[in-house]
Coordinates of C-alpha atoms and ligand atoms in Angstrom, one line a residue:
M1 CA 94.5 74.7 94.3
H2 CA 98.1 75.2 95.5
Q3 CA 98.1 75.8 99.2
P4 CA 100.6 78.5 100.1
D5 CA 103.0 78.2 103.0
A6 CA 102.6 80.4 106.1
G7 CA 105.2 83.0 105.2
P8 CA 105.4 86.7 105.7
E9 CA 103.0 87.2 102.8
R10 CA 100.4 85.2 104.7
A11 CA 100.9 87.0 107.9
S12 CA 99.4 90.1 106.4
A13 CA 96.2 88.4 105.4
S14 CA 95.6 86.7 108.7
G15 CA 95.0 88.3 112.1
G16 CA 97.4 90.6 113.9
A17 CA 97.7 93.2 111.2
R18 CA 97.0 96.8 112.1
F19 CA 94.7 98.8 109.8
I20 CA 96.3 102.0 108.8
P21 CA 93.8 104.9 108.6
C22 CA 93.7 107.1 105.5
Q23 CA 97.0 108.9 105.0
R24 CA 95.9 111.5 102.5
H25 CA 97.3 114.3 104.6
L26 CA 100.8 113.1 103.7
F27 CA 100.1 113.5 100.0
D28 CA 99.3 116.6 97.9
I29 CA 96.2 115.2 96.2
P30 CA 93.3 117.6 95.4
D31 CA 90.0 116.6 97.1
D32 CA 88.2 116.0 93.8
V33 CA 90.8 113.5 92.5
A34 CA 90.2 109.8 93.3
Y35 CA 93.5 108.1 92.3
L36 CA 93.2 104.3 92.3
N37 CA 96.1 103.7 90.0
C38 CA 99.3 103.1 92.0
A39 CA 100.2 100.4 89.7
Y40 CA 100.8 103.1 87.0
I41 CA 102.7 105.7 89.0
S42 CA 102.4 106.5 92.7
P43 CA 102.1 110.1 93.8
L44 CA 104.9 111.4 95.9
M45 CA 104.4 112.1 99.6
K46 CA 105.1 115.7 100.7
S47 CA 108.1 114.4 102.6
V48 CA 109.5 112.9 99.4
V49 CA 108.9 116.1 97.4
A50 CA 110.6 118.1 100.2
A51 CA 113.6 115.7 100.0
G52 CA 113.7 116.2 96.2
E53 CA 113.5 119.9 96.5
A54 CA 116.2 120.1 99.1
A55 CA 118.3 117.9 96.8
A56 CA 117.8 120.1 93.8
R57 CA 118.7 123.2 95.9
R58 CA 121.9 121.4 97.1
K59 CA 123.0 121.0 93.5
A60 CA 122.6 124.7 93.0
R61 CA 125.3 125.1 95.6
P62 CA 127.8 122.4 94.7
W63 CA 130.5 123.8 97.0
E64 CA 128.4 122.6 99.9
I65 CA 128.3 119.0 98.6
L66 CA 130.9 116.9 100.3
P67 CA 132.2 113.7 98.7
E68 CA 131.2 111.7 101.8
H69 CA 127.5 112.7 101.3
F70 CA 127.5 110.6 98.1
F71 CA 128.4 107.4 99.7
S72 CA 126.6 107.8 103.0
E73 CA 123.3 108.5 101.3
A74 CA 123.7 105.5 98.9
E75 CA 124.4 103.3 102.0
T76 CA 121.4 104.6 103.8
A77 CA 119.2 103.8 100.9
R78 CA 120.7 100.3 100.5
T79 CA 120.2 99.7 104.3
L80 CA 116.5 100.7 104.2
F81 CA 115.8 98.6 101.1
A82 CA 117.7 95.6 102.7
R83 CA 115.5 95.9 105.7
L84 CA 112.4 95.8 103.6
V85 CA 113.4 92.5 102.0
G86 CA 115.2 90.8 104.9
A87 CA 118.7 91.2 103.4
A88 CA 121.9 92.8 104.3
A89 CA 122.9 96.3 102.9
G90 CA 125.8 94.6 101.1
D91 CA 123.3 92.5 99.1
I92 CA 121.7 95.5 97.5
A93 CA 122.7 97.3 94.3
I94 CA 121.3 100.7 93.2
M95 CA 119.5 100.6 89.8
P96 CA 117.9 103.1 87.4
S97 CA 115.1 100.7 86.4
T98 CA 113.8 97.1 86.5
S99 CA 115.3 96.4 83.1
Y100 CA 118.8 97.3 84.3
G101 CA 118.5 94.7 87.0
A102 CA 117.3 92.1 84.5
A103 CA 120.2 93.0 82.3
I104 CA 122.6 92.2 85.1
A105 CA 120.9 88.9 85.8
A106 CA 120.9 88.0 82.1
A107 CA 124.7 88.8 81.9
N108 CA 125.4 86.5 84.8
I109 CA 123.0 83.5 84.7
D110 CA 124.3 80.6 82.7
I111 CA 121.7 79.5 80.2
P112 CA 122.9 76.5 78.3
R113 CA 121.8 75.8 74.7
G114 CA 118.5 73.9 74.6
E115 CA 117.5 74.7 78.2
R116 CA 114.4 76.6 79.2
I117 CA 113.5 80.0 80.6
V118 CA 110.1 80.1 82.2
V119 CA 107.9 83.3 82.2
L120 CA 104.2 84.0 82.5
H121 CA 101.7 84.8 79.7
E122 CA 101.5 88.6 79.4
Q123 CA 104.4 89.2 81.8
F124 CA 105.7 92.8 81.9
P125 CA 108.1 93.4 79.0
S126 CA 111.1 94.4 81.1
N127 CA 111.0 90.9 82.5
V128 CA 110.6 89.2 79.1
Y129 CA 112.7 91.0 76.5
P130 CA 116.0 90.4 78.4
W131 CA 115.3 86.7 78.4
R132 CA 114.2 86.6 74.8
E133 CA 117.5 88.1 73.9
A134 CA 119.4 85.7 76.3
A135 CA 117.6 82.8 74.7
R136 CA 118.5 84.0 71.2
R137 CA 122.1 84.3 72.1
S138 CA 122.4 81.0 73.9
G139 CA 120.0 78.8 71.9
A140 CA 117.7 78.4 74.9
E141 CA 113.9 78.2 74.7
I142 CA 111.4 80.6 76.3
V143 CA 108.5 78.7 77.9
T144 CA 105.5 80.9 78.5
V145 CA 103.1 79.6 81.2
P146 CA 99.6 80.1 79.8
R147 CA 97.0 82.0 82.0
P148 CA 95.5 79.2 84.1
A149 CA 91.7 78.9 83.9
D150 CA 91.4 78.7 87.7
D151 CA 93.9 81.6 88.2
D152 CA 96.2 79.4 90.2
W153 CA 99.5 80.6 88.7
T154 CA 101.6 78.9 91.3
S155 CA 100.4 75.4 90.3
A156 CA 100.7 76.4 86.7
V157 CA 104.3 77.5 87.1
L158 CA 105.2 74.4 89.2
A159 CA 103.8 72.2 86.5
H160 CA 106.1 73.9 83.9
L161 CA 109.3 73.4 86.0
A162 CA 111.2 70.3 85.0
A163 CA 114.8 69.2 84.4
G164 CA 116.4 71.5 81.8
T165 CA 114.9 74.7 83.3
A166 CA 117.8 77.2 83.5
L167 CA 115.9 80.2 84.8
V168 CA 112.4 81.1 86.2
A169 CA 111.7 84.8 85.7
L170 CA 108.6 85.9 87.5
P171 CA 106.8 88.7 89.3
H172 CA 105.3 88.4 92.8
C173 CA 101.9 89.2 91.4
H174 CA 100.7 89.6 87.8
W175 CA 100.9 93.3 86.8
T176 CA 97.6 93.2 84.9
D177 CA 95.3 92.0 87.7
G178 CA 97.3 91.2 90.8
A179 CA 97.2 87.4 90.6
L180 CA 99.5 86.2 93.3
L181 CA 102.4 83.7 93.0
D182 CA 103.7 81.7 95.9
L183 CA 107.4 82.5 95.4
A184 CA 108.6 80.4 98.3
A185 CA 107.2 77.3 96.8
I186 CA 108.4 78.1 93.4
G187 CA 111.8 79.0 94.8
R188 CA 112.1 75.6 96.4
R189 CA 111.3 73.8 93.2
A190 CA 113.6 76.0 91.2
R191 CA 116.5 75.3 93.6
A192 CA 115.8 71.5 93.5
L193 CA 116.2 71.7 89.7
G194 CA 119.3 73.9 89.8
A195 CA 117.3 76.7 88.0
A196 CA 118.0 80.3 88.8
L197 CA 115.1 82.5 90.1
F198 CA 114.7 86.2 89.0
I199 CA 112.0 88.2 90.6
D200 CA 110.6 91.5 89.3
A201 CA 108.8 92.9 92.4
T202 CA 108.0 96.3 90.9
Q203 CA 104.3 95.7 91.2
S204 CA 104.4 94.4 94.8
L205 CA 107.3 95.4 96.9
G206 CA 106.4 98.1 99.4
A207 CA 102.8 96.9 99.6
L208 CA 103.2 93.1 99.8
P209 CA 105.6 91.6 102.3
L210 CA 108.5 89.6 100.7
D211 CA 111.5 88.1 102.6
V212 CA 114.4 86.9 100.5
R213 CA 115.2 84.4 103.2
D214 CA 112.0 82.6 102.4
V215 CA 112.0 83.0 98.6
Q216 CA 115.8 82.7 98.1
P217 CA 115.9 84.4 94.7
D218 CA 119.1 84.7 92.8
Y219 CA 118.1 88.3 91.9
L220 CA 115.2 90.5 92.9
V221 CA 114.6 93.9 91.4
A222 CA 112.0 96.7 92.1
A223 CA 111.7 100.1 90.5
T224 CA 110.8 102.8 93.1
Y225 CA 108.1 104.7 91.3
K226 CA 105.1 102.5 92.1
W227 CA 104.6 100.7 95.4
L228 CA 107.8 102.0 96.9
L229 CA 106.3 105.5 96.6
G230 CA 109.6 106.9 95.4
P231 CA 111.0 108.7 92.4
Y232 CA 111.0 107.7 88.8
G233 CA 114.4 106.5 87.4
M234 CA 115.5 104.5 90.4
G235 CA 115.3 101.0 91.7
F236 CA 117.1 98.4 93.8
L237 CA 118.5 95.0 93.0
Y238 CA 118.9 92.3 95.6
V239 CA 121.8 89.9 94.6
A240 CA 122.1 86.6 96.5
P241 CA 125.5 86.2 98.2
H242 CA 126.5 83.4 95.8
R243 CA 126.0 85.8 92.8
Q244 CA 127.9 88.7 94.2
A245 CA 131.2 87.8 92.5
G246 CA 129.5 88.2 89.1
R247 CA 130.2 90.6 86.2
P248 CA 128.8 94.1 86.3
I249 CA 127.3 95.4 83.0
E250 CA 129.3 98.7 83.2
E251 CA 132.6 99.7 84.8
H252 CA 132.8 103.0 86.6
W253 CA 134.8 104.7 89.3
S254 CA 132.4 104.5 92.2
T255 CA 132.0 100.7 92.2
R256 CA 135.8 100.2 92.6
A257 CA 137.4 99.6 96.0
G258 CA 138.6 102.8 97.7
S259 CA 136.6 105.1 95.5
E260 CA 135.5 107.1 98.5
D261 CA 138.9 108.7 98.4
F262 CA 138.4 111.2 95.6
S263 CA 142.1 112.1 95.6
R264 CA 143.1 108.6 94.5
L265 CA 140.6 107.8 91.8
V266 CA 143.3 107.4 89.2
D267 CA 145.1 104.8 91.2
Y268 CA 143.2 102.3 89.0
R269 CA 142.3 99.1 90.8
D270 CA 140.8 95.8 89.8
S271 CA 138.9 95.1 93.0
Y272 CA 135.3 96.2 93.6
Q273 CA 133.4 97.6 96.5
P274 CA 132.2 94.7 98.6
G275 CA 129.1 92.6 98.0
A276 CA 126.5 93.6 95.4
R277 CA 127.8 97.2 95.2
R278 CA 129.8 96.2 92.1
F279 CA 126.5 96.1 90.2
D280 CA 125.5 99.7 91.0
V281 CA 124.6 101.8 88.0
G282 CA 126.9 104.7 87.0
E283 CA 126.1 107.8 89.0
K284 CA 124.3 105.6 91.5
L285 CA 125.3 108.3 94.0
N286 CA 122.3 110.2 92.5
I287 CA 122.1 113.2 94.7
H288 CA 118.6 114.0 93.4
L289 CA 116.8 110.7 93.6
V290 CA 118.5 108.9 96.4
P291 CA 117.3 111.3 99.1
M292 CA 113.8 110.9 97.8
A293 CA 114.0 107.1 97.8
I294 CA 115.2 107.3 101.4
A295 CA 112.3 109.5 102.6
A296 CA 109.8 107.1 100.9
L297 CA 111.4 103.9 102.3
Q298 CA 111.5 105.4 105.8
Q299 CA 107.7 106.0 105.7
I300 CA 107.0 102.5 104.2
L301 CA 109.1 100.9 106.9
A302 CA 107.3 103.0 109.6
W303 CA 103.9 101.8 108.3
G304 CA 105.2 98.2 107.8
T305 CA 104.3 96.3 104.6
A306 CA 102.2 93.7 106.4
D307 CA 99.9 96.5 107.7
I308 CA 100.0 98.3 104.3
Q309 CA 98.9 95.0 102.7
A310 CA 96.1 94.4 105.2
S311 CA 94.8 97.9 104.9
L312 CA 94.8 97.8 101.1
R313 CA 93.2 94.4 101.1
A314 CA 90.4 95.7 103.3
M315 CA 89.9 98.5 100.8
T316 CA 89.9 96.3 97.7
D317 CA 87.6 93.8 99.5
R318 CA 85.1 96.6 100.2
L319 CA 85.2 97.7 96.5
E320 CA 84.8 94.2 95.3
K321 CA 81.8 93.6 97.5
R322 CA 80.2 96.9 96.3
L323 CA 80.9 96.2 92.7
Q324 CA 79.4 92.6 92.8
P325 CA 75.9 93.8 91.6
L326 CA 77.5 95.0 88.4
G327 CA 78.2 91.4 87.3
L328 CA 82.0 91.8 87.1
T329 CA 84.2 88.9 88.1
T330 CA 87.4 89.1 90.1
L331 CA 90.1 86.6 91.1
P332 CA 89.5 84.2 94.0
R333 CA 90.4 86.2 97.1
A334 CA 93.2 83.8 98.2
L335 CA 94.8 84.1 94.7
R336 CA 94.9 87.9 94.5
A337 CA 97.3 90.3 96.1
G338 CA 95.4 92.6 98.5
H339 CA 96.7 95.8 96.8
Y340 CA 95.1 94.9 93.5
L341 CA 91.6 94.5 92.3
G342 CA 91.3 93.2 88.7
L343 CA 87.8 93.7 87.4
R344 CA 86.9 91.3 84.6
F345 CA 84.2 92.1 82.1
A346 CA 82.5 89.2 80.3
A347 CA 82.8 90.9 76.9
G348 CA 86.2 92.5 77.6
V349 CA 86.8 95.9 79.2
P350 CA 84.5 98.5 77.5
D351 CA 86.4 100.8 75.1
T352 CA 87.3 104.2 76.6
L353 CA 86.0 103.1 80.1
A354 CA 89.2 104.3 81.8
Q355 CA 89.2 107.5 79.9
R356 CA 85.6 108.2 80.8
L357 CA 86.4 107.8 84.5
A358 CA 89.5 109.9 84.1
A359 CA 87.4 112.7 82.6
E360 CA 85.7 112.8 86.0
N361 CA 89.0 112.7 87.9
V362 CA 88.6 109.1 88.9
H363 CA 91.7 107.1 87.9
A364 CA 92.2 103.3 87.3
S365 CA 93.9 101.6 84.4
V366 CA 93.5 98.9 81.8
R367 CA 96.5 96.6 81.0
G368 CA 96.5 93.3 79.2
R369 CA 93.2 92.6 77.5
D370 CA 90.7 91.4 80.1
A371 CA 90.8 93.4 83.3
M372 CA 90.5 96.9 84.6
R373 CA 93.3 97.3 87.2
V374 CA 92.2 99.1 90.4
T375 CA 95.1 99.8 92.6
P376 CA 94.4 102.1 95.5
H377 CA 96.8 103.1 98.3
L378 CA 96.7 104.7 101.7
W379 CA 95.8 108.1 100.2
V380 CA 92.4 106.8 99.0
S381 CA 89.6 108.1 101.2
A382 CA 86.1 106.7 101.8
R383 CA 84.8 109.4 99.5
D384 CA 87.2 108.3 96.7
E385 CA 85.8 104.7 97.1
D386 CA 82.3 106.0 96.8
R387 CA 83.1 108.1 93.7
F388 CA 84.8 105.1 92.1
V389 CA 81.8 102.8 92.7
E390 CA 79.2 105.4 91.6
L391 CA 81.0 106.4 88.5
L392 CA 81.8 102.9 87.4
T393 CA 78.2 101.9 88.0
R394 CA 77.0 104.9 85.9
A395 CA 79.5 104.3 83.1
L396 CA 78.5 100.6 82.8
R397 CA 74.8 101.4 82.8
Q398 CA 75.4 103.9 80.0
T399 CA 77.4 101.2 78.1
A400 CA 74.7 98.5 78.6
Ligands
LIG501 C1 105.8 94.5 86.6 C2 106.5 95.7 86.1 N1 107.9 95.7 86.1 C3 108.6 96.7 85.8 C4 108.0 97.9 85.3 C5 108.8 99.0 84.9 O1 110.0 98.6 84.2 P1 111.2 99.5 83.9 O2 111.7 99.9 85.2 O3 112.2 98.6 83.2 O4 110.7 100.6 83.0 C6 106.6 98.0 85.3 C7 105.9 99.2 84.8 O5 104.7 99.2 84.6 C8 105.8 96.8 85.7 O6 104.5 96.8 85.7

C-alpha cells in the first residue's frame, strides 16, 4: 500500500487534534432531520444566512452601495480562502463553479497531440468533460485509472504516470465514497514528468486540510456549496504563480488594472489586476454571494480544518463500527477521508434505499454504482447518528 507522507492531511488523523462538539445551534435544522449528506449540499449556518439577507437588503438600497465595497469584499474572501490553502490572496481567483476553474485550466495548459491526460474512474463530470474536450481539440488521449481492487488510488495513479503525461486532473478524495489520494506524492511525480496538476477539491476543502505548498498544484478549484459551507454559485481557484500570466476565458472591466476607479473605466487598458485576479469571473464582485462566502470561511477557519477532519472522522468511525453487524464493507481506514463513509453492499446499493431513509427525514445519498455516501458534518448530533443506524438497520432487514 502506498505510504503517505506526514503532511497537513496526516496531522488531523494523528494526535493533537481537538474534537469539536456538536455545532447544531449554529444551523437552522429541525430536530427531526438527520442530515448526513454534506457531499450533496451543505446547509447554511445562521451567520451565513444573515450575511445573505443583509446583502439582499443592501441591493434594495443601491445608493448605499459604495464602489469600494465591491473590491474590499472580494479581497477579504480571497484572503480567507488563501489562508485555508496556504496561499497568498493574489493567488486566488473568484469562480462561479468548479467547471469554470477547469475551463480556465483547460485554456492554459499545453496538451500536445498524442500526450495523455490522467483522470480517475467515475470522476466527477466537471473534472472530466473539460479534459475530454481538450483532448478532442489537441489530439491527446484520456487515460482513466481503473478503480483499484485494494482501494489504493495513490499507487494506482502513480502507476499510470509516465513520460508523455501532460496533465493529471484529480480530486483529493473520490466523490462517491471518500477514497483518499496522496496529492503531495502525486504532485511530486507529476512535476518530475513535467505534467500539470489540476485539483478539484470541491468534495474535501473545508473538511480536509490541504496546503498548496505541499501539493504544488498548477490549479486547484473548489465550489463553496458543500464542505466550504457557503452559497451555491460560487467557488475559488488557486492559480500557481507560474500560471498567473495566463489567458482568462472572459474579458471584463473588473479584472483590468485600475478598475477600482469607476470614473476611468473607459480609459481602456491592456494590463490586468495583479496575480490570479485576471481569472476572476465577470461580476465576481457578487454583492450577494461574496458576503456569505466570507461568513462561512471565517467560521471554518475559526474551527480549523484539522479539527473539523478529526471530529468528522470520529463520527464516521463510530458509524462504521455500529454498522459492522449489517455486513456492509467500507474502505480501509487509512485510505478514506474522515468526512466520508462509503457503505458498500455486496449486491449493490438496494433500490430506493436513500429514498426510504429520506421519507423518515434521514438523509444520505448514492452516487456511482456501489456505495451509499454518508457525509455528516458538525451539525450532526448523537441522536442523528442513532436514527441513521436504526433506520438503515431496519431498512436492510426489510430488504433481506
Ligand atoms: C467532486 C465534485 N466537483 C464538483 C462538483 C460541482 O461541480 P460544478 O461546480 O461544476 O457544478 C461536485 C458536485 O457534486 C462534485 O462532487
